[in-house]
mmCIF file of C-alpha atoms and ligand atoms in Angstrom:
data_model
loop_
_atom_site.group_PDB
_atom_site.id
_atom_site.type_symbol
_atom_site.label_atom_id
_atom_site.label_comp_id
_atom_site.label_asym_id
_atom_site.label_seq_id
_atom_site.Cartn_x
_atom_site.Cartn_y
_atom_site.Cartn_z
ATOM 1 C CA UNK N 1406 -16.612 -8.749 -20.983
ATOM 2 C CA UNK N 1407 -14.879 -5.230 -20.358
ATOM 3 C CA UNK N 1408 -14.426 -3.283 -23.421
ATOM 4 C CA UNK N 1409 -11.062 -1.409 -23.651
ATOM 5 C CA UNK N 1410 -10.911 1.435 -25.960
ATOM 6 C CA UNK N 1411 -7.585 1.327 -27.807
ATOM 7 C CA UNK N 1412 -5.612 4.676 -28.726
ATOM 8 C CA UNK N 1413 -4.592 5.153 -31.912
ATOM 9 C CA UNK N 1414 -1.279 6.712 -30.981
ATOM 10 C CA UNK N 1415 -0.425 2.896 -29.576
ATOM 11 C CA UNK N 1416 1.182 1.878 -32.173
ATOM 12 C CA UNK N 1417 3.686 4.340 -32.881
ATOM 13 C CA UNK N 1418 4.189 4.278 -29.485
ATOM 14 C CA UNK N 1419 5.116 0.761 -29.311
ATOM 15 C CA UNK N 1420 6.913 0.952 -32.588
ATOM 16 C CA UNK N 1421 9.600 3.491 -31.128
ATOM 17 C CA UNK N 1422 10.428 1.790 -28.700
ATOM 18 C CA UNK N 1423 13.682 -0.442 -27.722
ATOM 19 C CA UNK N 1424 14.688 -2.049 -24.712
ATOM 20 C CA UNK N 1425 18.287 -0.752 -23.344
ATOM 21 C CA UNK N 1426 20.514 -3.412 -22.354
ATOM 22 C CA UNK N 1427 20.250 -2.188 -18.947
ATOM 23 C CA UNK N 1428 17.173 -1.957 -16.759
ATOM 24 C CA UNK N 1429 17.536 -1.574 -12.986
ATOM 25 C CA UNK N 1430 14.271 -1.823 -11.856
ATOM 26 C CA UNK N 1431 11.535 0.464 -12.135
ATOM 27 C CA UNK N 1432 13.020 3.487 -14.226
ATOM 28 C CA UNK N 1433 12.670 1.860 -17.875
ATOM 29 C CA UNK N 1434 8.888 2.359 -18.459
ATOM 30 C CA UNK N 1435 7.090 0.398 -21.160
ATOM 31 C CA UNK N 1436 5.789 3.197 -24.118
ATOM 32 C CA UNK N 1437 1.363 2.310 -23.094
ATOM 33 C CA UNK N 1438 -0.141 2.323 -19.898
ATOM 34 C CA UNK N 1439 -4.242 1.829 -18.993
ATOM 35 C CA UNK N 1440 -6.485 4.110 -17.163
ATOM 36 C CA UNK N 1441 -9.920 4.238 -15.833
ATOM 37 C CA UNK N 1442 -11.621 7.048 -14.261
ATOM 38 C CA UNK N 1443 -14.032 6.743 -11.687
ATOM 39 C CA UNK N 1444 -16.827 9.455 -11.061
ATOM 40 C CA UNK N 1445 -21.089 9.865 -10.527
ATOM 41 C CA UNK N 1446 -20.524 6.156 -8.380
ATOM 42 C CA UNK N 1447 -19.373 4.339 -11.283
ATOM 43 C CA UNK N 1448 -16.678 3.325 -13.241
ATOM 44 C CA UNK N 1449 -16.049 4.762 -16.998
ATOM 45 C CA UNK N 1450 -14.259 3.352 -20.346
ATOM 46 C CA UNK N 1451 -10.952 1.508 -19.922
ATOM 47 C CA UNK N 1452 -8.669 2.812 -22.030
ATOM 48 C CA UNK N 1453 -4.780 2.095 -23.132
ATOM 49 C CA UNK N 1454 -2.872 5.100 -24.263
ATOM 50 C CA UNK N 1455 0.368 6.192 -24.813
ATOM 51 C CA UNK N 1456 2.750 6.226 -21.453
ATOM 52 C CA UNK N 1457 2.934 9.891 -20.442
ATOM 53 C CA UNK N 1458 2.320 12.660 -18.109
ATOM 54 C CA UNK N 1459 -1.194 12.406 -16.236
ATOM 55 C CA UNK N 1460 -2.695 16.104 -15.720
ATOM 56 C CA UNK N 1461 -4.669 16.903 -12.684
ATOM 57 C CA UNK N 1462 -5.520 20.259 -10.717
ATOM 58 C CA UNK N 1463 -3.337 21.286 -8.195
ATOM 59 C CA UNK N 1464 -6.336 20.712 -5.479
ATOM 60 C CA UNK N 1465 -6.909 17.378 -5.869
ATOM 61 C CA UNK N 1466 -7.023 15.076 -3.042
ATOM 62 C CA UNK N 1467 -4.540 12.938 -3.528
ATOM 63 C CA UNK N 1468 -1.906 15.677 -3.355
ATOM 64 C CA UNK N 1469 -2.904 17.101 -0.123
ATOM 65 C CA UNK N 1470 -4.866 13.396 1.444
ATOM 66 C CA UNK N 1471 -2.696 10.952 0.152
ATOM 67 C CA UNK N 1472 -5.863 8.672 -0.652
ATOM 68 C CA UNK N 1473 -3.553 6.632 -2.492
ATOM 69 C CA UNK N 1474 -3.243 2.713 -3.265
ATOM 70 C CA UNK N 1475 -1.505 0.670 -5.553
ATOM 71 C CA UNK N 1476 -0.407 -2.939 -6.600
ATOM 72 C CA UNK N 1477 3.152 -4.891 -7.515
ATOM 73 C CA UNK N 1478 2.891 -7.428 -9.737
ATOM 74 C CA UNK N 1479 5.170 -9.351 -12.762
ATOM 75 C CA UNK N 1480 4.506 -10.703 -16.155
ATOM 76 C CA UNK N 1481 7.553 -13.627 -17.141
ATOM 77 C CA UNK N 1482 8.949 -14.604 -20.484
ATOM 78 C CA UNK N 1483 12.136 -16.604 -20.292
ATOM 79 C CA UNK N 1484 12.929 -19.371 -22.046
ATOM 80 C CA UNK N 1485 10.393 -18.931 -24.712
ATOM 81 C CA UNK N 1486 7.914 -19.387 -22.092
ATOM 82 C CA UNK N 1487 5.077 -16.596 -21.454
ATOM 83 C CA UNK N 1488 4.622 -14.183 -20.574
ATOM 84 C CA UNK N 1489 3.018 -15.679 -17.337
ATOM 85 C CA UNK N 1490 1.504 -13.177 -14.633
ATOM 86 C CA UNK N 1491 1.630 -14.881 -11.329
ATOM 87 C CA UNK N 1492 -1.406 -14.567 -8.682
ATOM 88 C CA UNK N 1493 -2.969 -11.858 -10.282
ATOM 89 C CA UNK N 1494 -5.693 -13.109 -8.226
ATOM 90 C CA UNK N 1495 -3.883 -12.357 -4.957
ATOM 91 C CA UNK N 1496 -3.310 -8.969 -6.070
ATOM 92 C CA UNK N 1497 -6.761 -7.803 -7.021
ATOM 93 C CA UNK N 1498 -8.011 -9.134 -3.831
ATOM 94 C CA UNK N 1499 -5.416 -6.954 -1.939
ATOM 95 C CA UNK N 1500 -5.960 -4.107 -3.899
ATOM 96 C CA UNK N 1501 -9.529 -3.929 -2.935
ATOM 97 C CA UNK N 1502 -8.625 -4.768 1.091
ATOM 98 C CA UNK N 1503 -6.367 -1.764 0.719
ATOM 99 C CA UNK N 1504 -9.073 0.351 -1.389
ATOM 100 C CA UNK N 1505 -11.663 -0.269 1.634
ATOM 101 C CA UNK N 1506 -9.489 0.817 4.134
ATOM 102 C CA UNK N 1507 -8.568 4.540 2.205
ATOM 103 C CA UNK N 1508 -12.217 4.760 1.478
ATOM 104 C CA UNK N 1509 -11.778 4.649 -2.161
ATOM 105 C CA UNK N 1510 -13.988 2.292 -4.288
ATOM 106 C CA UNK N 1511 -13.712 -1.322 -5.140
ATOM 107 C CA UNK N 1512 -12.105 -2.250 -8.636
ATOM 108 C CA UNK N 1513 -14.492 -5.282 -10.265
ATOM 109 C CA UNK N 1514 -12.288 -7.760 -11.166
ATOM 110 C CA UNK N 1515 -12.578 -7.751 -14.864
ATOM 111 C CA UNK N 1516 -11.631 -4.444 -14.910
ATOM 112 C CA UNK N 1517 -8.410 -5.245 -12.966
ATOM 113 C CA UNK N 1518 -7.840 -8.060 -14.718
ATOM 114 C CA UNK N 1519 -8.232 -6.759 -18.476
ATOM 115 C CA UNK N 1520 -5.996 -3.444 -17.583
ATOM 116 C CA UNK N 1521 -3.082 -5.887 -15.997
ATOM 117 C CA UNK N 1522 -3.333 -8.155 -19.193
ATOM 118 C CA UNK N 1523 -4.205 -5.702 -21.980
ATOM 119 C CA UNK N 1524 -0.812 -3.649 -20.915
ATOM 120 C CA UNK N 1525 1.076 -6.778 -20.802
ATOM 121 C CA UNK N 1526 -0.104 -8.416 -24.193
ATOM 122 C CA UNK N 1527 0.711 -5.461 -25.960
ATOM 123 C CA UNK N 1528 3.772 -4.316 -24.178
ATOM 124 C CA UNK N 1529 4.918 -8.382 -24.692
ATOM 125 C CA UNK N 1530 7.937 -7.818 -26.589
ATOM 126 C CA UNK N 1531 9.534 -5.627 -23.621
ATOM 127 C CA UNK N 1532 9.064 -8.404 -21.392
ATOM 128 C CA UNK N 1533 12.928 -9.062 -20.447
ATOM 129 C CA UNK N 1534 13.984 -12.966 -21.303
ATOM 130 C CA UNK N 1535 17.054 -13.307 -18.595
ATOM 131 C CA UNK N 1536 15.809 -15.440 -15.450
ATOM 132 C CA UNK N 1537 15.070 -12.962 -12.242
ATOM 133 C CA UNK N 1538 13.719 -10.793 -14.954
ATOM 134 C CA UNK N 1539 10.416 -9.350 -15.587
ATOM 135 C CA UNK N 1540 7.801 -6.816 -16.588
ATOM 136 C CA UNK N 1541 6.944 -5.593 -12.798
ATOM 137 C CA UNK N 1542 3.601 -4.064 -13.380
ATOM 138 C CA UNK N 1543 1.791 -1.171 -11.228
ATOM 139 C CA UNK N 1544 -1.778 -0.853 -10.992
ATOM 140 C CA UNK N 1545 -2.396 2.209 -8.901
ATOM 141 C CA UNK N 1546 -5.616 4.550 -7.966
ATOM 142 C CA UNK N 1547 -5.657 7.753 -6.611
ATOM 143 C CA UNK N 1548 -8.131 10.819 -5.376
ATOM 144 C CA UNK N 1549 -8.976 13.341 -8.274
ATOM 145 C CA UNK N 1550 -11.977 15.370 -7.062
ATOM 146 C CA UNK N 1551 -10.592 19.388 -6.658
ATOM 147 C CA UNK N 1552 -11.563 20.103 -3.443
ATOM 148 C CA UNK N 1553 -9.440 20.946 -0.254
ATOM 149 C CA UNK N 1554 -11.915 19.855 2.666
ATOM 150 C CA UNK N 1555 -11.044 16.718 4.210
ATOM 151 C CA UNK N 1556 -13.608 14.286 3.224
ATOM 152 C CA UNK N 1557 -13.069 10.795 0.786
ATOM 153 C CA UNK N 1558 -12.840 11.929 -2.777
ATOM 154 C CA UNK N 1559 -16.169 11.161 -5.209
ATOM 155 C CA UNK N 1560 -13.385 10.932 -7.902
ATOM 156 C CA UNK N 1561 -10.804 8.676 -9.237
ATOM 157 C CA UNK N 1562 -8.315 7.489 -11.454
ATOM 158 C CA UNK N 1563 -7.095 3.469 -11.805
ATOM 159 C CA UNK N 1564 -4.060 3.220 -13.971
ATOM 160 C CA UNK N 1565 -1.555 0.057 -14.850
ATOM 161 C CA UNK N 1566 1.840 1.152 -15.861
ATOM 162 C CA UNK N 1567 4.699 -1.462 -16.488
ATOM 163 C CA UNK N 1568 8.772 -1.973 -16.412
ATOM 164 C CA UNK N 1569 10.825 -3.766 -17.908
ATOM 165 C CA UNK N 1570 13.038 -4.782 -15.051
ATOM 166 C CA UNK N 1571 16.084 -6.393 -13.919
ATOM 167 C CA UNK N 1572 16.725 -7.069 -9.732
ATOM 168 C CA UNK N 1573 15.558 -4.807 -7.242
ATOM 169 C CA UNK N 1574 19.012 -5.461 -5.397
ATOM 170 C CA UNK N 1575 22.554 -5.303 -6.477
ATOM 171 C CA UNK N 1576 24.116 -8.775 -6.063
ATOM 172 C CA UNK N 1577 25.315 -9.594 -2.215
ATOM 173 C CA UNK N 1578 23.273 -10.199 1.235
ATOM 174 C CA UNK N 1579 21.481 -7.108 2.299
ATOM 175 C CA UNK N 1580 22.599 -5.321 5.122
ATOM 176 C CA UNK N 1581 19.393 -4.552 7.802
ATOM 177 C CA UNK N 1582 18.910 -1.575 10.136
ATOM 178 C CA UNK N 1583 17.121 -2.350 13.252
ATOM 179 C CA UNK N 1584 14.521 0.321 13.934
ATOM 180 C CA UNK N 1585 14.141 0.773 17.510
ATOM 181 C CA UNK N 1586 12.840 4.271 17.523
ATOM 182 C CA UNK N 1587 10.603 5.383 14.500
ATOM 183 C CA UNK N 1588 7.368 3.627 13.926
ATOM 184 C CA UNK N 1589 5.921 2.325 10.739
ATOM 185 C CA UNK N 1590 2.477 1.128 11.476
ATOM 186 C CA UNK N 1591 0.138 0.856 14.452
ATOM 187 C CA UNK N 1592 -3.041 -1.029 15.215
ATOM 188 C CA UNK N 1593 -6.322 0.152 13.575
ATOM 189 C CA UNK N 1594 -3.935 2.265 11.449
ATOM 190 C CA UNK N 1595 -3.053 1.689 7.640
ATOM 191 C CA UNK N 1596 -0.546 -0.947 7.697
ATOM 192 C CA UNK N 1597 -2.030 -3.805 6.030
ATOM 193 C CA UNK N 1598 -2.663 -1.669 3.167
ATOM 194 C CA UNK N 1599 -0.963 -0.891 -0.025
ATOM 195 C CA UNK N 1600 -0.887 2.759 0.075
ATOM 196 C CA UNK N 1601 1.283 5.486 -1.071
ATOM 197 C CA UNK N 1602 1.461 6.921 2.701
ATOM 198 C CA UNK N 1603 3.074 3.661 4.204
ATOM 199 C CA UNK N 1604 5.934 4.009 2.224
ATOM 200 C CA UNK N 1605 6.233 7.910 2.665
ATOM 201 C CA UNK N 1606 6.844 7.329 6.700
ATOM 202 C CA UNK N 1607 9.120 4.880 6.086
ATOM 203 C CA UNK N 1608 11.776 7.096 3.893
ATOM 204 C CA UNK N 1609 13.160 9.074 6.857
ATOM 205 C CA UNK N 1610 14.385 5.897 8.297
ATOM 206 C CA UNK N 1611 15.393 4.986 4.650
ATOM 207 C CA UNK N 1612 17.816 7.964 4.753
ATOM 208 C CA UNK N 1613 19.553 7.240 8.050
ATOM 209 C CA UNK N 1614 19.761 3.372 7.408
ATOM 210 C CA UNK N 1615 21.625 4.598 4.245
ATOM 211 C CA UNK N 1616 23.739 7.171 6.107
ATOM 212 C CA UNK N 1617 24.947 4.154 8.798
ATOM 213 C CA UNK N 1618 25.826 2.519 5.311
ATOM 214 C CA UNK N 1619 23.187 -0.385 5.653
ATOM 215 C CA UNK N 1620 20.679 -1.256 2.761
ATOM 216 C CA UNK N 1621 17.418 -2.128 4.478
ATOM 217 C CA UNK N 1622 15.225 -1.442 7.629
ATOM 218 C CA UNK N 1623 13.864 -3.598 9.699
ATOM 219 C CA UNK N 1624 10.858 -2.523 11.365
ATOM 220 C CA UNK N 1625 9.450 -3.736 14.703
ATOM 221 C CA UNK N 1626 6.238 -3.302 16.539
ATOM 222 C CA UNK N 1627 5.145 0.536 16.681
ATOM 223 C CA UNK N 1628 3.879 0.116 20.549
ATOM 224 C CA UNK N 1629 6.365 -2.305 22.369
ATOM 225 C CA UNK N 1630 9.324 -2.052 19.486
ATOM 226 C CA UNK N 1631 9.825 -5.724 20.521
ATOM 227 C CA UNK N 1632 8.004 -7.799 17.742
ATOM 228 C CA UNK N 1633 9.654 -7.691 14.502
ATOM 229 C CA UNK N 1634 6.928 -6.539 11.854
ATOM 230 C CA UNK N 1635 8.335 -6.434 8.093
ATOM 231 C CA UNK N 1636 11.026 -4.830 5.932
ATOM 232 C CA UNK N 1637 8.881 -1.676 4.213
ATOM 233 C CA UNK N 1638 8.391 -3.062 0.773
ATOM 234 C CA UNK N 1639 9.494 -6.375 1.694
ATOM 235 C CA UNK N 1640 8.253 -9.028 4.542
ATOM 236 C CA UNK N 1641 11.091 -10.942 6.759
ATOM 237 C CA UNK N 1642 11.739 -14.631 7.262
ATOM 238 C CA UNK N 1643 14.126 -16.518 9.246
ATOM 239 C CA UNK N 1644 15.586 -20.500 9.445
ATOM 240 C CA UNK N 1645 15.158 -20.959 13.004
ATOM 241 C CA UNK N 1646 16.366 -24.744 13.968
ATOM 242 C CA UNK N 1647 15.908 -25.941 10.759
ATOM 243 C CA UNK N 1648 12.392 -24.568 10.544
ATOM 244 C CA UNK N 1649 11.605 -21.348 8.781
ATOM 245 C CA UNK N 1650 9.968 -18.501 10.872
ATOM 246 C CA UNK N 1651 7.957 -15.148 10.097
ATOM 247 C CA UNK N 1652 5.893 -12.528 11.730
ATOM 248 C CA UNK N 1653 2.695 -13.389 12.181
ATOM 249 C CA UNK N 1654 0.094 -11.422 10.263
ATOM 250 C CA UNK N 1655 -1.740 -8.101 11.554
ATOM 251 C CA UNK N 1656 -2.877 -5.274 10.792
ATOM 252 C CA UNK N 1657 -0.112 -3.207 11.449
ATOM 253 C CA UNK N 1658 2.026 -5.726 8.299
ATOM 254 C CA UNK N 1659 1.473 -6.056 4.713
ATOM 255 C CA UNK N 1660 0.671 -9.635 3.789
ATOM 256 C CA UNK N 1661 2.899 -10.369 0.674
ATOM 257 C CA UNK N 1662 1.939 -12.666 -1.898
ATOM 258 C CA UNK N 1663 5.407 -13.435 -2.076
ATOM 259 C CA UNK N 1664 5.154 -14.296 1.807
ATOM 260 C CA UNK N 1665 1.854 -16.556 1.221
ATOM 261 C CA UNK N 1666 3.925 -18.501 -1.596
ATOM 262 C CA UNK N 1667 6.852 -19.236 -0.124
ATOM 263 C CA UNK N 1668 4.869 -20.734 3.110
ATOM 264 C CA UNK N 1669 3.307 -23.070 0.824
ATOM 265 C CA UNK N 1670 6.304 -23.797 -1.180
ATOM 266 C CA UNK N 1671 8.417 -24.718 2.097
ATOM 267 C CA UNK N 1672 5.403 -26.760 3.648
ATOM 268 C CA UNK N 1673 5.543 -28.576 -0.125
ATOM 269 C CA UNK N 1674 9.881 -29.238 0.275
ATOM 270 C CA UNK N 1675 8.918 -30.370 4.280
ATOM 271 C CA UNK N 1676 10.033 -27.628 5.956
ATOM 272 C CA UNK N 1677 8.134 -26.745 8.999
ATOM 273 C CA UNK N 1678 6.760 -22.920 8.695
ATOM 274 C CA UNK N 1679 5.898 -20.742 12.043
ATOM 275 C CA UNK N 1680 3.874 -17.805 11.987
ATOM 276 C CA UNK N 1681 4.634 -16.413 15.513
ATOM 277 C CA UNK N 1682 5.256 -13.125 17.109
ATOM 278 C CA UNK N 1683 9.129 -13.125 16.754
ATOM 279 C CA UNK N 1684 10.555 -11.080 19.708
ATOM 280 C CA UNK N 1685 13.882 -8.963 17.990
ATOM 281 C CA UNK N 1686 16.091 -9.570 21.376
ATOM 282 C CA UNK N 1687 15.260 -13.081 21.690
ATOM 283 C CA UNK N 1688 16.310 -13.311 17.646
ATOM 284 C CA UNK N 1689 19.307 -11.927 18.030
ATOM 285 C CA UNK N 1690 20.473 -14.429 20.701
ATOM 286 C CA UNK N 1691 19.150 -16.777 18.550
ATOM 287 C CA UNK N 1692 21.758 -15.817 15.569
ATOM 288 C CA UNK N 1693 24.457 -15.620 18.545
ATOM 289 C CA UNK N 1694 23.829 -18.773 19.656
ATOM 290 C CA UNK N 1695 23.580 -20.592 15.666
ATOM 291 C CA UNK N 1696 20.184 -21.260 16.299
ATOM 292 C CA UNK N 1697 19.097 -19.118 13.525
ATOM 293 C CA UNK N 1698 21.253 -20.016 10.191
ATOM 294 C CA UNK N 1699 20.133 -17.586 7.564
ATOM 295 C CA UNK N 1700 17.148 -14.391 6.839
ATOM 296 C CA UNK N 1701 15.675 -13.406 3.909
ATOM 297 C CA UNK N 1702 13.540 -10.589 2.430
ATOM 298 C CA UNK N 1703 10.612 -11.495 0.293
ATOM 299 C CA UNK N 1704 8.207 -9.517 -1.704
ATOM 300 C CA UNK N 1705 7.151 -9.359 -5.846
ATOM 301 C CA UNK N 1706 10.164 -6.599 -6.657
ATOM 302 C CA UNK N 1707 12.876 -8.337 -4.283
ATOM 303 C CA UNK N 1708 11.714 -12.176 -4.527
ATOM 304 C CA UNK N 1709 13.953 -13.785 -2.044
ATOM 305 C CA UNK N 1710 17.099 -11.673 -0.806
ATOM 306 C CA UNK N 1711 19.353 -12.998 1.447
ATOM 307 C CA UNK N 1712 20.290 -11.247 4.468
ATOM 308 C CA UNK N 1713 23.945 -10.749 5.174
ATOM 309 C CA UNK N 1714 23.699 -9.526 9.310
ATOM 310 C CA UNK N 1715 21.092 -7.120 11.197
ATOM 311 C CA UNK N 1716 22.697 -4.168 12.724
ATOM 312 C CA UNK N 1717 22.003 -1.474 15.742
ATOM 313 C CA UNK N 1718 22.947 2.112 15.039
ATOM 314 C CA UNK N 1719 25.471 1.710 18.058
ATOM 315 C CA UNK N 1720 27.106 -0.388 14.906
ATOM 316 C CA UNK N 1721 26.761 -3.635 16.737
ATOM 317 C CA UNK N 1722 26.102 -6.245 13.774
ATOM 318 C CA UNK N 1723 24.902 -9.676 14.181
ATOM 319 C CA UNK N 1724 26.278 -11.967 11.018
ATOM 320 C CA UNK N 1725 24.139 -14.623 9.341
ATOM 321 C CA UNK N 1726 24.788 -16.299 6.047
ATOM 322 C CA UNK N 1727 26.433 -19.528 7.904
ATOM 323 C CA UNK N 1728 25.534 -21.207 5.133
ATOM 324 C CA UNK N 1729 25.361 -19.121 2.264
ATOM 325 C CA UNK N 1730 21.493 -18.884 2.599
ATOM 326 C CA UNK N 1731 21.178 -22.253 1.298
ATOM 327 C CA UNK N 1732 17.602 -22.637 2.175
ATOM 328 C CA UNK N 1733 16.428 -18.877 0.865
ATOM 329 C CA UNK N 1734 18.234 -19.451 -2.747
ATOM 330 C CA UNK N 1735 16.618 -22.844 -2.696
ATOM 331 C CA UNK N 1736 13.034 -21.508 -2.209
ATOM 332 C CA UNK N 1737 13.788 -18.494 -4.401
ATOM 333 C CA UNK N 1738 14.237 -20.999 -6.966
ATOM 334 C CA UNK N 1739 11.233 -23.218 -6.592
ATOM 335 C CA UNK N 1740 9.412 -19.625 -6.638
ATOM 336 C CA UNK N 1741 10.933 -18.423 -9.979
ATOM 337 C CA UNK N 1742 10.877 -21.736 -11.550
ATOM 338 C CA UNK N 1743 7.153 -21.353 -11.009
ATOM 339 C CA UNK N 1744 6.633 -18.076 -12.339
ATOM 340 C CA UNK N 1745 9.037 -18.382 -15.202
ATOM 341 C CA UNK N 1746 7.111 -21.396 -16.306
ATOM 342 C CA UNK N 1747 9.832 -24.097 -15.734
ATOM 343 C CA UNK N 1748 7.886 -25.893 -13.144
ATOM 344 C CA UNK N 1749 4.625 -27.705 -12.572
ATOM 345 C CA UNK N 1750 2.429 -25.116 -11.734
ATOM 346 C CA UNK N 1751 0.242 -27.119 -9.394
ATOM 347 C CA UNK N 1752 -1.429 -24.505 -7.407
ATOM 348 C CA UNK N 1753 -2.455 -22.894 -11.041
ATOM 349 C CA UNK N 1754 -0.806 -19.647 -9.861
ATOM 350 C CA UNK N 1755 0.550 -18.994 -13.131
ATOM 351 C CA UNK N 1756 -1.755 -17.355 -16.377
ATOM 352 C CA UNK N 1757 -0.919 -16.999 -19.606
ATOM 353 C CA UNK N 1758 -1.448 -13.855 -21.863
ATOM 354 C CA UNK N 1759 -1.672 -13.942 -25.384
ATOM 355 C CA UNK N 1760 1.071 -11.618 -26.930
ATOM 356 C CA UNK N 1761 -0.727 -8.684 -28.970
ATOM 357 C CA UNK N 1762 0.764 -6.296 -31.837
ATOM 358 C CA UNK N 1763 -0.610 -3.543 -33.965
HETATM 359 C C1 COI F 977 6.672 -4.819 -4.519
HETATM 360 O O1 COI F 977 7.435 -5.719 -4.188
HETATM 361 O O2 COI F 977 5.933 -4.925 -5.502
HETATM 362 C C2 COI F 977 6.574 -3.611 -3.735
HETATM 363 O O3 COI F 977 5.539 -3.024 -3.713
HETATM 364 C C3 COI F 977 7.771 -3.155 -3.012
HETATM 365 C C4 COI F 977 8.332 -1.866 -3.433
HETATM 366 C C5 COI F 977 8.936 -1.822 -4.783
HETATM 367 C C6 COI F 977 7.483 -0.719 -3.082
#
């Protein structure tokens, strides 16, 4: 079993701290955080210390490399329930797909596992109880060795730091920039992966989706810019003639284990799911015609967000919503009623962690 050390200064820590009434996501940090450092081909003590600043020297790779991965995942507690983490599984698994590909090491899984569940046990009380609601937890690694020359790093740091946190979105469909121009991913490239570098090429196009007043973007294939591909930090799904449609997987798309659930969890209410190539002018006639009734977002910070219309930068918009995404909100609650603890958890996707205290 892996040992964790525990830090003395974790209980004052937890003891000054209180949860403000309002959370946003990902700016309230719980007070303790875990870290494990990685060096001589092995990994060293897990510890859980006080949340703070991490020192490093300014050569180390991951400020000049961006060898860089990390996780999303939540922790539950409403209703008395919990907390419940939900496919921790999934998430280990990715994080080690992603660690291969940025030629960083593998994390065993006990190690993953006890870091994820020692932060939330003790951070338990911090768990927000309103439904939609969680402790969205971040298990990250990242280069450490001080050198400059481009080579994989023979150092490391793993870390799990936690939020208390409310929605990712403001209430209201999302409004969704169709990226024609800019790229994302491309094949035999990084996309699949969970690193820090994905998300830095997709901020430029963050910044002019913003300035055409839109929310999200919408990215499509980097070589044809015909396929649709996924949403950033979120991966796209459509109702198509009463069935619900989604990009296929490659490697130029993250696979979300939000994605992988809600396929199941249609299949389970009889919808029919297809995992095809979706072709962006072909959808758009599609939503002209009625053919397509509603799209959603989907990942572990946004769950299921409705989409209110796609839009060019010409400003041509395409409306969906016809009916009030009545098949997204559905699914989003069979998810949540899952991970909350409401529902039968018949896939056993749900564990339990045992609340701990100094
Ligand atoms: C998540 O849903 O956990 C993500 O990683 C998306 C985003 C917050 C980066």
């Amino acid at each position: 079993m892996t040992h964790i050390r525990i830090d003395a200064a974790i209980g004052p820590a937890l003891k000054n701290f209180s949860l403000p009434e309002n959370l946003g996501f990902g700016s309230v940090m719980s007070p303790i955080m875990a870290s494990c450092t990685y060096e001589n081909g092995k990994w060293g003590e897990l510890e859980l210390i006080p949340y703070g600043p991490i020192s490093m020297f300014p050569n180390a790779k991951v400020l000049h490399y961006a060898q860089e991965i990390f996780e999303g995942m939540k922790a539950y507690r409403v209703g008395g329930l919990g907390p419940f983490i939900f496919r921790p599984d999934e998430n280990h698994l990715r994080f080690n797909r992603s660690a291969e590909r940025m030629a960083m090491p593998h994390i065993p899984i006990e190690l993953f596992m006890k870091a994820c569940f020692e932060v939330t046990a003790y951070s338990s009380d911090f768990v927000p109880r309103r439904s939609g609601e969680s402790l969205y937890l971040r298990p990250f690694m990242f280069a450490t060795e001080e050198a400059l020359g481009i080579k994989p790093s023979e150092k490391f740091r793993f870390m799990v730091i936690a939020s208390p946190s409310g929605s990712y979105f403001s209430a209201g469909g999302l409004s969704v920039l169709i990226e024609r121009h800019g790229a994302r991913a491309f094949p035999g490239g990084t996309g699949y992966a969970k690193a820090g570098g994905n998300y830095a090429a997709s901020l430029l196009a963050a910044i002019k989706t913003k300035q055409l007043g839109l929310v999200q973007t919408l990215w499509l294939d980097g070589r044809d810019k015909k396929y649709i591909e996924e949403m950033s930090g979120m991966n796209f799904f459509a109702v198509v003639n009463g069935e619900l449609h989604t990009p296929e997987i490659n490697d130029t798309i993250l696979e979300g284990i939000t994605r992988k659930s809600i396929i199941t969890l249609a299949r389970d209410a009889g919808l029919k799911v297809v995992e095809r190539k979706m072709d962006i002018d072909d959808f758009i006639s599609d939503i002209k015609k009625g053919v397509c009734t509603e799209a959603f977002a989907c990942g572990t910070a946004a769950i299921i967000a409705p989409i209110d219309y796609l839009a060019e930068e010409t400003g041509e918009r395409y409306p969906l919503l016809h009916q009030e995404g009545k098949i997204a909100l559905q699914l989003r609650e069979s998810l949540l009623s899952i991970q909350e603890g409401r529902a039968e958890d018949k896939y056993m996707w749900v564990s339990m962690v045992e609340p701990k205290s100094l």
